[in-house]
Amino acid sequence: MVRAFISVGSNIEPENNLRNAIVRLSSTVRIRAISTVYRTEPVGPPGQPSYYNCVLEIETDLAPRDLKFRLLRRIENELGRTRGLDKFAARTIDLDLILYDDLVMITEDLTLPDPDIPRRPFLAVPLQELAPGLVLPGSGMHISAVVSAQLRMDMMPLKNYTEHIRKELLHERKL
């Protein structure tokens, strides 16, 4: 089994879609932890609704490409995600493999660790919460240093929603 981290985001019915994505994911992988869920402002042009974002720590025996393209993309499709020319378009769900053990991988359609971690607080902050001693593979950057260098003024922790999700999905279902 390999330790990996998945980012989860939604700005279309996020309360339902975040939960539904985590439930579907839990049928195939073991979810070890769910970070705090944050409400964040969208990246890209203004006018979109806010996002709910979190990171999951999982254990899986799936290879990175299978995890991303067979499992995560399938769940996105099941929850109505459409991909178009606008990469900043609103979405029902966005599932990204951001870290896969200590693997460094650069291909045309998959880069690990995710190169956006140092630029996106909604990835780095929850990742630090789940793995405070993490050193990003290939770069030697400590996640704590990455988080310290980022501005997080547009991130609001959703403590009640987070506790509800954790209680329902981690404690009651024994994921």
Tab-separated table of C-alpha atoms in Angstrom:
chain	number	residue	atom	x	y	z
A	1	MET	CA	0.000	0.000	0.000
A	2	VAL	CA	1.163	3.498	-0.865
A	3	ARG	CA	0.431	6.751	0.923
A	4	ALA	CA	-0.973	9.434	-1.374
A	5	PHE	CA	-2.764	12.766	-1.105
A	6	ILE	CA	-5.801	13.843	-3.116
A	7	SER	CA	-7.076	17.410	-3.319
A	8	VAL	CA	-10.855	17.772	-3.445
A	9	GLY	CA	-12.618	20.945	-4.563
A	10	SER	CA	-16.070	22.076	-5.672
A	11	ASN	CA	-17.914	25.320	-6.291
A	12	ILE	CA	-21.193	23.885	-7.574
A	13	GLU	CA	-23.246	22.512	-4.664
A	14	PRO	CA	-19.990	21.993	-2.757
A	15	GLU	CA	-21.554	20.703	0.463
A	16	ASN	CA	-23.030	17.734	-1.405
A	17	ASN	CA	-20.376	17.166	-4.059
A	18	LEU	CA	-17.423	17.168	-1.671
A	19	ARG	CA	-19.122	14.602	0.540
A	20	ASN	CA	-20.262	12.466	-2.415
A	21	ALA	CA	-16.776	12.418	-3.908
A	22	ILE	CA	-15.228	11.304	-0.614
A	23	VAL	CA	-17.839	8.548	-0.183
A	24	ARG	CA	-17.207	7.253	-3.727
A	25	LEU	CA	-13.453	7.401	-3.251
A	26	SER	CA	-13.715	5.458	0.012
A	27	SER	CA	-15.183	2.469	-1.816
A	28	THR	CA	-11.841	1.915	-3.592
A	29	VAL	CA	-9.114	3.370	-1.369
A	30	ARG	CA	-8.597	3.671	2.383
A	31	ILE	CA	-9.051	7.244	3.559
A	32	ARG	CA	-6.696	7.827	6.481
A	33	ALA	CA	-7.482	11.479	7.134
A	34	ILE	CA	-9.498	14.451	5.922
A	35	SER	CA	-7.992	17.922	6.318
A	36	THR	CA	-9.967	20.943	7.388
A	37	VAL	CA	-12.331	22.038	4.618
A	38	TYR	CA	-11.708	25.637	3.548
A	39	ARG	CA	-13.912	28.042	1.663
A	40	THR	CA	-11.662	29.789	-0.856
A	41	GLU	CA	-12.013	32.316	-3.617
A	42	PRO	CA	-11.764	30.879	-7.130
A	43	VAL	CA	-8.570	31.108	-9.175
A	44	GLY	CA	-9.123	32.888	-12.481
A	45	PRO	CA	-11.711	35.415	-13.591
A	46	PRO	CA	-14.016	36.925	-10.939
A	47	GLY	CA	-17.704	36.140	-10.687
A	48	GLN	CA	-17.631	32.457	-9.757
A	49	PRO	CA	-18.950	31.094	-6.473
A	50	SER	CA	-16.457	30.258	-3.719
A	51	TYR	CA	-14.895	26.811	-3.547
A	52	TYR	CA	-14.825	24.251	-0.778
A	53	ASN	CA	-11.348	22.663	-0.735
A	54	CYS	CA	-9.671	19.976	1.326
A	55	VAL	CA	-6.995	17.308	1.047
A	56	LEU	CA	-7.374	13.602	1.783
A	57	GLU	CA	-4.625	11.295	2.939
A	58	ILE	CA	-5.221	7.862	1.456
A	59	GLU	CA	-3.666	4.416	1.182
A	60	THR	CA	-3.934	2.667	-2.144
A	61	ASP	CA	-2.460	-0.111	-4.202
A	62	LEU	CA	-3.369	1.668	-7.453
A	63	ALA	CA	-0.532	2.993	-9.597
A	64	PRO	CA	-0.484	6.805	-9.974
A	65	ARG	CA	-1.899	6.845	-13.515
A	66	ASP	CA	-4.663	4.396	-12.600
A	67	LEU	CA	-5.511	6.437	-9.530
A	68	LYS	CA	-5.769	9.669	-11.503
A	69	PHE	CA	-7.257	8.544	-14.812
A	70	ARG	CA	-9.311	5.507	-13.860
A	71	LEU	CA	-10.553	6.335	-10.378
A	72	LEU	CA	-10.481	10.112	-9.891
A	73	ARG	CA	-11.675	10.946	-13.403
A	74	ARG	CA	-14.434	8.322	-13.148
A	75	ILE	CA	-15.706	9.885	-9.924
A	76	GLU	CA	-15.544	13.360	-11.487
A	77	ASN	CA	-17.590	12.107	-14.447
A	78	GLU	CA	-20.132	10.405	-12.173
A	79	LEU	CA	-20.626	13.695	-10.308
A	80	GLY	CA	-21.169	15.667	-13.509
A	81	ARG	CA	-17.766	17.254	-14.050
A	82	THR	CA	-17.347	18.591	-17.556
A	83	ARG	CA	-14.030	19.676	-19.008
A	84	GLY	CA	-13.976	22.448	-21.583
A	85	LEU	CA	-11.610	25.058	-22.913
A	86	ASP	CA	-11.935	27.252	-19.800
A	87	LYS	CA	-9.674	25.606	-17.217
A	88	PHE	CA	-11.036	27.983	-14.563
A	89	ALA	CA	-14.709	27.132	-15.150
A	90	ALA	CA	-16.957	26.313	-12.200
A	91	ARG	CA	-17.073	22.605	-11.424
A	92	THR	CA	-19.127	20.097	-9.529
A	93	ILE	CA	-15.955	18.365	-8.372
A	94	ASP	CA	-12.221	18.550	-8.924
A	95	LEU	CA	-10.111	15.598	-7.769
A	96	ASP	CA	-6.354	15.816	-8.182
A	97	LEU	CA	-3.555	13.493	-7.198
A	98	ILE	CA	-1.086	15.927	-5.626
A	99	LEU	CA	1.401	13.589	-3.952
A	100	TYR	CA	2.111	9.876	-4.333
A	101	ASP	CA	4.488	8.580	-1.666
A	102	ASP	CA	7.945	9.984	-2.501
A	103	LEU	CA	7.494	9.619	-6.264
A	104	VAL	CA	8.790	12.300	-8.600
A	105	MET	CA	7.141	11.954	-12.004
A	106	ILE	CA	6.914	14.326	-14.953
A	107	THR	CA	4.847	13.278	-17.954
A	108	GLU	CA	2.659	15.157	-20.406
A	109	ASP	CA	-0.485	14.592	-18.334
A	110	LEU	CA	0.730	13.877	-14.793
A	111	THR	CA	3.341	15.643	-12.680
A	112	LEU	CA	4.102	14.565	-9.116
A	113	PRO	CA	4.321	16.177	-6.740
A	114	ASP	CA	1.775	18.646	-8.089
A	115	PRO	CA	3.714	21.762	-9.138
A	116	ASP	CA	0.882	23.989	-7.838
A	117	ILE	CA	1.513	23.066	-4.177
A	118	PRO	CA	3.979	25.955	-3.625
A	119	ARG	CA	1.611	28.435	-5.362
A	120	ARG	CA	-1.792	27.379	-4.016
A	121	PRO	CA	-2.487	27.754	-0.294
A	122	PHE	CA	-5.619	25.611	-0.638
A	123	LEU	CA	-3.270	22.707	-1.451
A	124	ALA	CA	-0.325	23.475	0.837
A	125	VAL	CA	-2.167	24.409	4.040
A	126	PRO	CA	-4.324	21.248	4.216
A	127	LEU	CA	-1.332	19.139	3.167
A	128	GLN	CA	0.713	20.560	6.046
A	129	GLU	CA	-2.164	19.824	8.421
A	130	LEU	CA	-2.086	16.144	7.431
A	131	ALA	CA	1.704	15.777	7.057
A	132	PRO	CA	3.464	18.524	9.059
A	133	GLY	CA	6.948	17.041	8.600
A	134	LEU	CA	6.594	16.518	4.857
A	135	VAL	CA	9.454	17.352	2.516
A	136	LEU	CA	8.211	17.668	-1.065
A	137	PRO	CA	9.892	14.939	-3.122
A	138	GLY	CA	12.379	16.149	-5.697
A	139	SER	CA	12.610	19.703	-4.372
A	140	GLY	CA	13.703	19.322	-0.766
A	141	MET	CA	11.146	21.991	0.234
A	142	HIS	CA	9.597	21.508	3.664
A	143	ILE	CA	5.829	21.934	3.553
A	144	SER	CA	6.026	24.226	6.593
A	145	ALA	CA	8.332	26.599	4.669
A	146	VAL	CA	5.993	26.504	1.664
A	147	VAL	CA	3.006	27.405	3.851
A	148	SER	CA	4.940	30.154	5.674
A	149	ALA	CA	5.705	31.820	2.338
A	150	GLN	CA	2.076	31.889	1.192
A	151	LEU	CA	-0.642	34.449	1.775
A	152	ARG	CA	-3.852	32.827	2.990
A	153	MET	CA	-6.215	35.753	3.420
A	154	ASP	CA	-8.877	34.221	1.161
A	155	MET	CA	-9.073	30.922	3.048
A	156	MET	CA	-11.827	30.463	5.644
A	157	PRO	CA	-11.837	27.222	7.644
A	158	LEU	CA	-15.280	25.589	7.715
A	159	LYS	CA	-14.936	23.920	11.107
A	160	ASN	CA	-18.540	22.729	11.534
A	161	TYR	CA	-18.706	21.279	8.016
A	162	THR	CA	-15.297	19.632	8.495
A	163	GLU	CA	-16.357	18.019	11.770
A	164	HIS	CA	-19.608	16.810	10.208
A	165	ILE	CA	-17.761	15.216	7.264
A	166	ARG	CA	-15.137	13.636	9.505
A	167	LYS	CA	-17.719	12.273	11.920
A	168	GLU	CA	-19.916	10.873	9.185
A	169	LEU	CA	-17.215	9.509	6.914
A	170	LEU	CA	-14.352	8.564	9.208
A	171	HIS	CA	-15.976	7.554	12.487
A	172	GLU	CA	-19.373	6.123	11.557
A	173	ARG	CA	-18.238	4.351	8.385
A	174	LYS	CA	-14.841	3.302	9.786
A	175	LEU	CA	-12.982	4.181	6.571
